[in-house]
């Protein structure tokens, strides 16, 4: 590996990206890398508030307010004095985050102007761009089946129509930012092991890791 990387894993709910983030982390660790696996919304103060208040459906707010809270959570995620991503990278960790700003583009871009969301995230993008945004690409139908089969509580975003909308917005965001961002999409419809293999091969092909 060239340096300690910052990898963002993206996908619709139920795409299996959390499973893949863990698998890739394990694989990198097995090769001797120090890995810090993290996620958004975070389990820090603003992330907790987002989950408890808005994702739970307990309260409503204008979509721009929610998008701005995700920005604040993301900046906390980056800049936190002891647990921040910048700090972890400085300590030599490879950082894998389960969701980063493309999640904002896709989820909020389904409701409000995507350029507004991209602008709102400029501070994060200017602070730290992922070495690669890995997109776990599954059909919304497959994702919905996985969610229904495995989850006890379904969050407000988790309907088939929303999954379809978010998938379409991801593709729109990737197209919009293809010249500024490193984006790699991998088919996620296979078994977890096969998807991990596909992701690993993609990382090697992009020269991000060497064995
Ligand atoms: P996400 O983080 O994208 O919401 P998860 O990794 O939490 O997805 O996976 C959602 C559910 O689907 C989990 O219960 C998980 O065990 C299951 N799952 C993950 N990957 C696969 C796969 N490749 N095939 C079938 N089921 C999967
Ligand atoms: P999470 O509970 O982590 O679900 P998953 O396991 O599917 O990743 O994510 C919570 C929800 O937050 C998810 O539906 C996507 C949404 N979200 C946004 O709307 N904006 C964002 O910026 C981020 C990071 C997530």
mmCIF file of C-alpha atoms and ligand atoms in Angstrom:
data_model
loop_
_atom_site.group_PDB
_atom_site.id
_atom_site.type_symbol
_atom_site.label_atom_id
_atom_site.label_comp_id
_atom_site.label_asym_id
_atom_site.label_seq_id
_atom_site.Cartn_x
_atom_site.Cartn_y
_atom_site.Cartn_z
ATOM 1 C CA UNK A 1 0.000 0.000 0.000
ATOM 2 C CA UNK A 2 1.296 3.446 -0.916
ATOM 3 C CA UNK A 3 0.198 5.273 2.238
ATOM 4 C CA UNK A 4 -2.496 4.934 4.793
ATOM 5 C CA UNK A 5 -5.673 5.329 2.833
ATOM 6 C CA UNK A 6 -9.023 6.937 3.450
ATOM 7 C CA UNK A 7 -11.735 4.728 1.948
ATOM 8 C CA UNK A 8 -15.443 5.618 1.861
ATOM 9 C CA UNK A 9 -17.934 2.808 1.306
ATOM 10 C CA UNK A 10 -21.255 3.829 -0.181
ATOM 11 C CA UNK A 11 -24.504 2.160 -1.130
ATOM 12 C CA UNK A 12 -28.232 2.196 -0.510
ATOM 13 C CA UNK A 13 -29.607 0.773 2.733
ATOM 14 C CA UNK A 14 -29.396 -3.016 2.637
ATOM 15 C CA UNK A 15 -26.670 -2.973 -0.033
ATOM 16 C CA UNK A 16 -24.379 -4.822 2.360
ATOM 17 C CA UNK A 17 -21.861 -2.002 2.645
ATOM 18 C CA UNK A 18 -21.497 -2.325 6.447
ATOM 19 C CA UNK A 19 -20.701 -6.019 6.011
ATOM 20 C CA UNK A 20 -18.186 -5.126 3.306
ATOM 21 C CA UNK A 21 -16.584 -2.326 5.325
ATOM 22 C CA UNK A 22 -15.925 -4.890 8.089
ATOM 23 C CA UNK A 23 -14.616 -7.506 5.655
ATOM 24 C CA UNK A 24 -12.241 -5.108 3.930
ATOM 25 C CA UNK A 25 -11.038 -3.855 7.334
ATOM 26 C CA UNK A 26 -10.321 -7.451 8.429
ATOM 27 C CA UNK A 27 -8.492 -8.212 5.240
ATOM 28 C CA UNK A 28 -6.291 -5.110 5.521
ATOM 29 C CA UNK A 29 -5.596 -5.926 9.167
ATOM 30 C CA UNK A 30 -4.616 -9.461 8.228
ATOM 31 C CA UNK A 31 -2.007 -7.893 5.968
ATOM 32 C CA UNK A 32 -0.591 -5.933 8.857
ATOM 33 C CA UNK A 33 -2.276 -2.559 8.401
ATOM 34 C CA UNK A 34 -3.634 -0.546 11.281
ATOM 35 C CA UNK A 35 -7.286 0.006 10.404
ATOM 36 C CA UNK A 36 -9.833 2.383 11.896
ATOM 37 C CA UNK A 37 -13.368 1.442 10.869
ATOM 38 C CA UNK A 38 -15.943 4.140 11.328
ATOM 39 C CA UNK A 39 -19.366 5.233 10.063
ATOM 40 C CA UNK A 40 -21.845 8.041 9.480
ATOM 41 C CA UNK A 41 -24.091 9.151 10.983
ATOM 42 C CA UNK A 42 -21.518 8.818 13.760
ATOM 43 C CA UNK A 43 -22.114 7.656 17.301
ATOM 44 C CA UNK A 44 -20.845 11.012 18.505
ATOM 45 C CA UNK A 45 -23.097 13.802 19.799
ATOM 46 C CA UNK A 46 -24.544 15.119 16.523
ATOM 47 C CA UNK A 47 -24.839 11.696 14.912
ATOM 48 C CA UNK A 48 -26.738 10.390 17.933
ATOM 49 C CA UNK A 49 -29.107 13.323 17.759
ATOM 50 C CA UNK A 50 -29.716 12.722 14.053
ATOM 51 C CA UNK A 51 -30.576 9.048 14.677
ATOM 52 C CA UNK A 52 -32.718 9.597 17.753
ATOM 53 C CA UNK A 53 -34.600 12.626 16.539
ATOM 54 C CA UNK A 54 -34.905 12.498 12.766
ATOM 55 C CA UNK A 55 -34.108 8.999 11.455
ATOM 56 C CA UNK A 56 -36.449 7.549 14.074
ATOM 57 C CA UNK A 57 -39.202 9.784 12.702
ATOM 58 C CA UNK A 58 -39.735 11.287 16.161
ATOM 59 C CA UNK A 59 -39.466 14.816 14.822
ATOM 60 C CA UNK A 60 -39.614 16.444 11.434
ATOM 61 C CA UNK A 61 -37.533 19.293 10.048
ATOM 62 C CA UNK A 62 -36.912 20.921 6.706
ATOM 63 C CA UNK A 63 -34.691 18.618 4.600
ATOM 64 C CA UNK A 64 -32.062 21.388 4.435
ATOM 65 C CA UNK A 65 -31.872 21.424 8.224
ATOM 66 C CA UNK A 66 -31.365 17.660 8.285
ATOM 67 C CA UNK A 67 -28.738 17.854 5.518
ATOM 68 C CA UNK A 68 -26.922 20.580 7.479
ATOM 69 C CA UNK A 69 -26.914 18.420 10.614
ATOM 70 C CA UNK A 70 -25.252 15.635 8.626
ATOM 71 C CA UNK A 71 -22.643 18.192 7.523
ATOM 72 C CA UNK A 72 -22.018 19.164 11.160
ATOM 73 C CA UNK A 73 -21.740 15.482 12.121
ATOM 74 C CA UNK A 74 -19.302 14.935 9.237
ATOM 75 C CA UNK A 75 -17.095 17.827 10.329
ATOM 76 C CA UNK A 76 -17.095 16.472 13.880
ATOM 77 C CA UNK A 77 -16.186 13.083 12.408
ATOM 78 C CA UNK A 78 -13.248 14.651 10.573
ATOM 79 C CA UNK A 79 -12.015 17.128 13.138
ATOM 80 C CA UNK A 80 -12.688 15.570 16.559
ATOM 81 C CA UNK A 81 -9.589 16.045 18.665
ATOM 82 C CA UNK A 82 -9.080 12.417 19.701
ATOM 83 C CA UNK A 83 -11.403 10.283 17.538
ATOM 84 C CA UNK A 84 -11.427 12.356 14.357
ATOM 85 C CA UNK A 85 -10.536 10.859 10.979
ATOM 86 C CA UNK A 86 -7.717 13.383 10.460
ATOM 87 C CA UNK A 87 -6.218 12.406 13.794
ATOM 88 C CA UNK A 88 -6.469 8.681 12.960
ATOM 89 C CA UNK A 89 -4.820 9.205 9.583
ATOM 90 C CA UNK A 90 -2.032 11.186 11.266
ATOM 91 C CA UNK A 91 -1.559 8.229 13.623
ATOM 92 C CA UNK A 92 -1.008 5.963 10.628
ATOM 93 C CA UNK A 93 -4.375 4.245 10.453
ATOM 94 C CA UNK A 94 -6.044 3.359 7.216
ATOM 95 C CA UNK A 95 -9.529 4.745 7.738
ATOM 96 C CA UNK A 96 -12.618 3.089 6.302
ATOM 97 C CA UNK A 97 -15.874 4.950 6.678
ATOM 98 C CA UNK A 98 -19.261 3.342 6.143
ATOM 99 C CA UNK A 99 -20.856 6.364 4.371
ATOM 100 C CA UNK A 100 -19.422 9.825 3.723
ATOM 101 C CA UNK A 101 -20.563 12.825 1.720
ATOM 102 C CA UNK A 102 -21.888 10.888 -1.286
ATOM 103 C CA UNK A 103 -24.545 9.562 1.108
ATOM 104 C CA UNK A 104 -25.645 13.152 1.628
ATOM 105 C CA UNK A 105 -25.731 13.825 -2.106
ATOM 106 C CA UNK A 106 -27.809 10.723 -2.738
ATOM 107 C CA UNK A 107 -30.188 10.821 0.240
ATOM 108 C CA UNK A 108 -30.845 14.556 0.395
ATOM 109 C CA UNK A 109 -30.477 15.040 -3.354
ATOM 110 C CA UNK A 110 -33.653 12.986 -3.671
ATOM 111 C CA UNK A 111 -35.533 15.773 -1.857
ATOM 112 C CA UNK A 112 -33.611 18.996 -2.460
ATOM 113 C CA UNK A 113 -31.319 20.447 -5.102
ATOM 114 C CA UNK A 114 -28.183 18.282 -5.189
ATOM 115 C CA UNK A 115 -25.918 21.261 -5.883
ATOM 116 C CA UNK A 116 -27.132 22.827 -2.635
ATOM 117 C CA UNK A 117 -26.086 19.653 -0.799
ATOM 118 C CA UNK A 118 -22.727 19.521 -2.589
ATOM 119 C CA UNK A 119 -22.095 23.161 -1.670
ATOM 120 C CA UNK A 120 -23.074 22.547 1.925
ATOM 121 C CA UNK A 121 -20.448 19.782 2.035
ATOM 122 C CA UNK A 122 -17.642 21.877 0.527
ATOM 123 C CA UNK A 123 -15.881 22.257 3.876
ATOM 124 C CA UNK A 124 -15.696 18.498 4.302
ATOM 125 C CA UNK A 125 -14.659 17.908 0.676
ATOM 126 C CA UNK A 126 -11.963 20.552 0.924
ATOM 127 C CA UNK A 127 -10.729 19.086 4.201
ATOM 128 C CA UNK A 128 -10.545 15.450 3.083
ATOM 129 C CA UNK A 129 -11.540 13.636 -0.087
ATOM 130 C CA UNK A 130 -11.546 9.839 0.013
ATOM 131 C CA UNK A 131 -8.734 8.106 -1.864
ATOM 132 C CA UNK A 132 -11.611 6.064 -3.211
ATOM 133 C CA UNK A 133 -15.395 6.034 -2.917
ATOM 134 C CA UNK A 134 -16.374 2.368 -3.195
ATOM 135 C CA UNK A 135 -19.969 1.921 -4.313
ATOM 136 C CA UNK A 136 -21.603 -1.399 -3.443
ATOM 137 C CA UNK A 137 -24.067 -1.615 -6.286
ATOM 138 C CA UNK A 138 -27.196 -3.723 -5.654
ATOM 139 C CA UNK A 139 -30.667 -3.481 -7.103
ATOM 140 C CA UNK A 140 -33.178 -1.791 -4.783
ATOM 141 C CA UNK A 141 -35.290 -4.989 -4.840
ATOM 142 C CA UNK A 142 -32.402 -7.096 -3.517
ATOM 143 C CA UNK A 143 -31.622 -4.467 -0.872
ATOM 144 C CA UNK A 144 -35.265 -4.323 0.230
ATOM 145 C CA UNK A 145 -35.381 -8.130 0.604
ATOM 146 C CA UNK A 146 -32.264 -8.038 2.763
ATOM 147 C CA UNK A 147 -33.696 -5.278 4.944
ATOM 148 C CA UNK A 148 -37.028 -7.058 5.418
ATOM 149 C CA UNK A 149 -35.312 -10.354 6.181
ATOM 150 C CA UNK A 150 -32.875 -8.990 8.702
ATOM 151 C CA UNK A 151 -33.975 -5.838 10.435
ATOM 152 C CA UNK A 152 -36.050 -5.454 13.562
ATOM 153 C CA UNK A 153 -36.882 -1.811 12.949
ATOM 154 C CA UNK A 154 -37.078 -0.148 9.585
ATOM 155 C CA UNK A 155 -35.913 3.460 9.420
ATOM 156 C CA UNK A 156 -37.892 6.216 7.740
ATOM 157 C CA UNK A 157 -35.864 6.071 4.522
ATOM 158 C CA UNK A 158 -36.262 2.330 4.043
ATOM 159 C CA UNK A 159 -39.048 1.870 1.490
ATOM 160 C CA UNK A 160 -38.591 0.385 -1.999
ATOM 161 C CA UNK A 161 -39.498 3.697 -3.660
ATOM 162 C CA UNK A 162 -36.927 5.524 -1.559
ATOM 163 C CA UNK A 163 -34.254 2.925 -2.252
ATOM 164 C CA UNK A 164 -34.920 3.347 -5.984
ATOM 165 C CA UNK A 165 -34.766 7.125 -5.697
ATOM 166 C CA UNK A 166 -31.565 7.042 -3.665
ATOM 167 C CA UNK A 167 -29.923 4.600 -6.078
ATOM 168 C CA UNK A 168 -30.760 6.936 -8.965
ATOM 169 C CA UNK A 169 -29.389 9.922 -7.030
ATOM 170 C CA UNK A 170 -26.139 8.079 -6.283
ATOM 171 C CA UNK A 171 -25.670 7.533 -10.023
ATOM 172 C CA UNK A 172 -26.471 11.192 -10.720
ATOM 173 C CA UNK A 173 -23.968 12.346 -8.066
ATOM 174 C CA UNK A 174 -21.250 10.039 -9.450
ATOM 175 C CA UNK A 175 -21.825 11.419 -12.941
ATOM 176 C CA UNK A 176 -21.741 15.004 -11.667
ATOM 177 C CA UNK A 177 -18.493 14.562 -9.738
ATOM 178 C CA UNK A 178 -16.675 12.007 -11.885
ATOM 179 C CA UNK A 179 -13.854 14.455 -12.664
ATOM 180 C CA UNK A 180 -13.258 15.472 -9.065
ATOM 181 C CA UNK A 181 -13.742 12.211 -7.206
ATOM 182 C CA UNK A 182 -12.327 8.716 -7.399
ATOM 183 C CA UNK A 183 -15.356 6.459 -7.656
ATOM 184 C CA UNK A 184 -15.340 2.688 -8.105
ATOM 185 C CA UNK A 185 -18.581 0.711 -8.373
ATOM 186 C CA UNK A 186 -18.660 -2.997 -7.612
ATOM 187 C CA UNK A 187 -21.539 -5.405 -8.115
ATOM 188 C CA UNK A 188 -22.986 -6.253 -4.692
ATOM 189 C CA UNK A 189 -25.633 -8.826 -5.660
ATOM 190 C CA UNK A 190 -23.385 -11.837 -4.942
ATOM 191 C CA UNK A 191 -22.579 -13.590 -1.677
ATOM 192 C CA UNK A 192 -20.780 -11.445 0.926
ATOM 193 C CA UNK A 193 -17.517 -13.330 0.307
ATOM 194 C CA UNK A 194 -17.680 -12.816 -3.446
ATOM 195 C CA UNK A 195 -18.478 -9.107 -3.061
ATOM 196 C CA UNK A 196 -15.475 -8.703 -0.736
ATOM 197 C CA UNK A 197 -13.320 -10.414 -3.350
ATOM 198 C CA UNK A 198 -14.652 -8.033 -6.020
ATOM 199 C CA UNK A 199 -13.907 -5.009 -3.846
ATOM 200 C CA UNK A 200 -10.425 -6.271 -3.026
ATOM 201 C CA UNK A 201 -9.673 -6.836 -6.691
ATOM 202 C CA UNK A 202 -10.957 -3.349 -7.487
ATOM 203 C CA UNK A 203 -8.630 -1.838 -4.864
ATOM 204 C CA UNK A 204 -5.708 -3.712 -6.376
ATOM 205 C CA UNK A 205 -6.647 -2.739 -9.911
ATOM 206 C CA UNK A 206 -6.786 0.907 -8.887
ATOM 207 C CA UNK A 207 -3.282 0.524 -7.430
ATOM 208 C CA UNK A 208 -4.512 1.400 -3.971
ATOM 209 C CA UNK A 209 -3.233 -1.803 -2.415
ATOM 210 C CA UNK A 210 -0.490 -4.175 -3.425
ATOM 211 C CA UNK A 211 -0.011 -7.738 -2.259
HETATM 212 P P1 LIG B 1 -26.027 -1.843 4.792
HETATM 213 O O1 LIG B 1 -24.943 -1.376 5.694
HETATM 214 O O2 LIG B 1 -25.756 -1.519 3.373
HETATM 215 O O3 LIG B 1 -27.387 -1.409 5.210
HETATM 216 P P2 LIG B 1 -25.587 -4.514 5.859
HETATM 217 O O4 LIG B 1 -24.171 -4.884 5.646
HETATM 218 O O5 LIG B 1 -26.038 -4.097 7.208
HETATM 219 O O6 LIG B 1 -26.020 -3.406 4.775
HETATM 220 O O7 LIG B 1 -26.476 -5.704 5.312
HETATM 221 C C1 LIG B 1 -27.877 -5.699 5.390
HETATM 222 C C2 LIG B 1 -28.350 -7.107 5.725
HETATM 223 O O8 LIG B 1 -28.115 -7.950 4.615
HETATM 224 C C3 LIG B 1 -27.596 -7.719 6.908
HETATM 225 O O9 LIG B 1 -28.493 -8.460 7.691
HETATM 226 C C4 LIG B 1 -26.568 -8.614 6.264
HETATM 227 O O10 LIG B 1 -26.272 -9.739 7.045
HETATM 228 C C5 LIG B 1 -27.220 -9.008 4.961
HETATM 229 N N1 LIG B 1 -26.233 -9.077 3.867
HETATM 230 C C6 LIG B 1 -25.117 -8.321 3.711
HETATM 231 N N2 LIG B 1 -24.459 -8.639 2.582
HETATM 232 C C7 LIG B 1 -25.179 -9.620 1.995
HETATM 233 C C8 LIG B 1 -25.008 -10.366 0.773
HETATM 234 N N3 LIG B 1 -23.972 -10.149 -0.030
HETATM 235 N N4 LIG B 1 -25.940 -11.279 0.489
HETATM 236 C C9 LIG B 1 -27.001 -11.475 1.315
HETATM 237 N N5 LIG B 1 -27.222 -10.832 2.481
HETATM 238 C C10 LIG B 1 -26.322 -9.900 2.815
HETATM 239 P P1 LIG B 2 -27.493 3.823 8.951
HETATM 240 O O1 LIG B 2 -28.371 3.677 10.132
HETATM 241 O O2 LIG B 2 -26.050 3.756 9.141
HETATM 242 O O3 LIG B 2 -28.021 2.778 7.915
HETATM 243 P P2 LIG B 2 -27.209 1.796 7.055
HETATM 244 O O4 LIG B 2 -26.856 0.666 7.975
HETATM 245 O O5 LIG B 2 -28.154 1.414 5.985
HETATM 246 O O6 LIG B 2 -26.029 2.548 6.539
HETATM 247 O O7 LIG B 2 -27.766 5.171 8.164
HETATM 248 C C1 LIG B 2 -28.803 5.907 8.515
HETATM 249 C C2 LIG B 2 -29.478 6.585 7.383
HETATM 250 O O8 LIG B 2 -28.928 7.898 7.225
HETATM 251 C C3 LIG B 2 -29.394 5.927 6.030
HETATM 252 O O9 LIG B 2 -30.709 5.695 5.590
HETATM 253 C C4 LIG B 2 -28.778 6.983 5.153
HETATM 254 C C5 LIG B 2 -29.001 8.257 5.891
HETATM 255 N N1 LIG B 2 -28.003 9.306 5.624
HETATM 256 C C6 LIG B 2 -28.406 10.532 5.111
HETATM 257 O O10 LIG B 2 -29.588 10.741 4.868
HETATM 258 N N2 LIG B 2 -27.481 11.500 4.912
HETATM 259 C C7 LIG B 2 -26.172 11.326 5.170
HETATM 260 O O11 LIG B 2 -25.351 12.243 4.968
HETATM 261 C C8 LIG B 2 -25.763 10.057 5.710
HETATM 262 C C9 LIG B 2 -24.321 9.819 6.053
HETATM 263 C C10 LIG B 2 -26.705 9.078 5.926
#
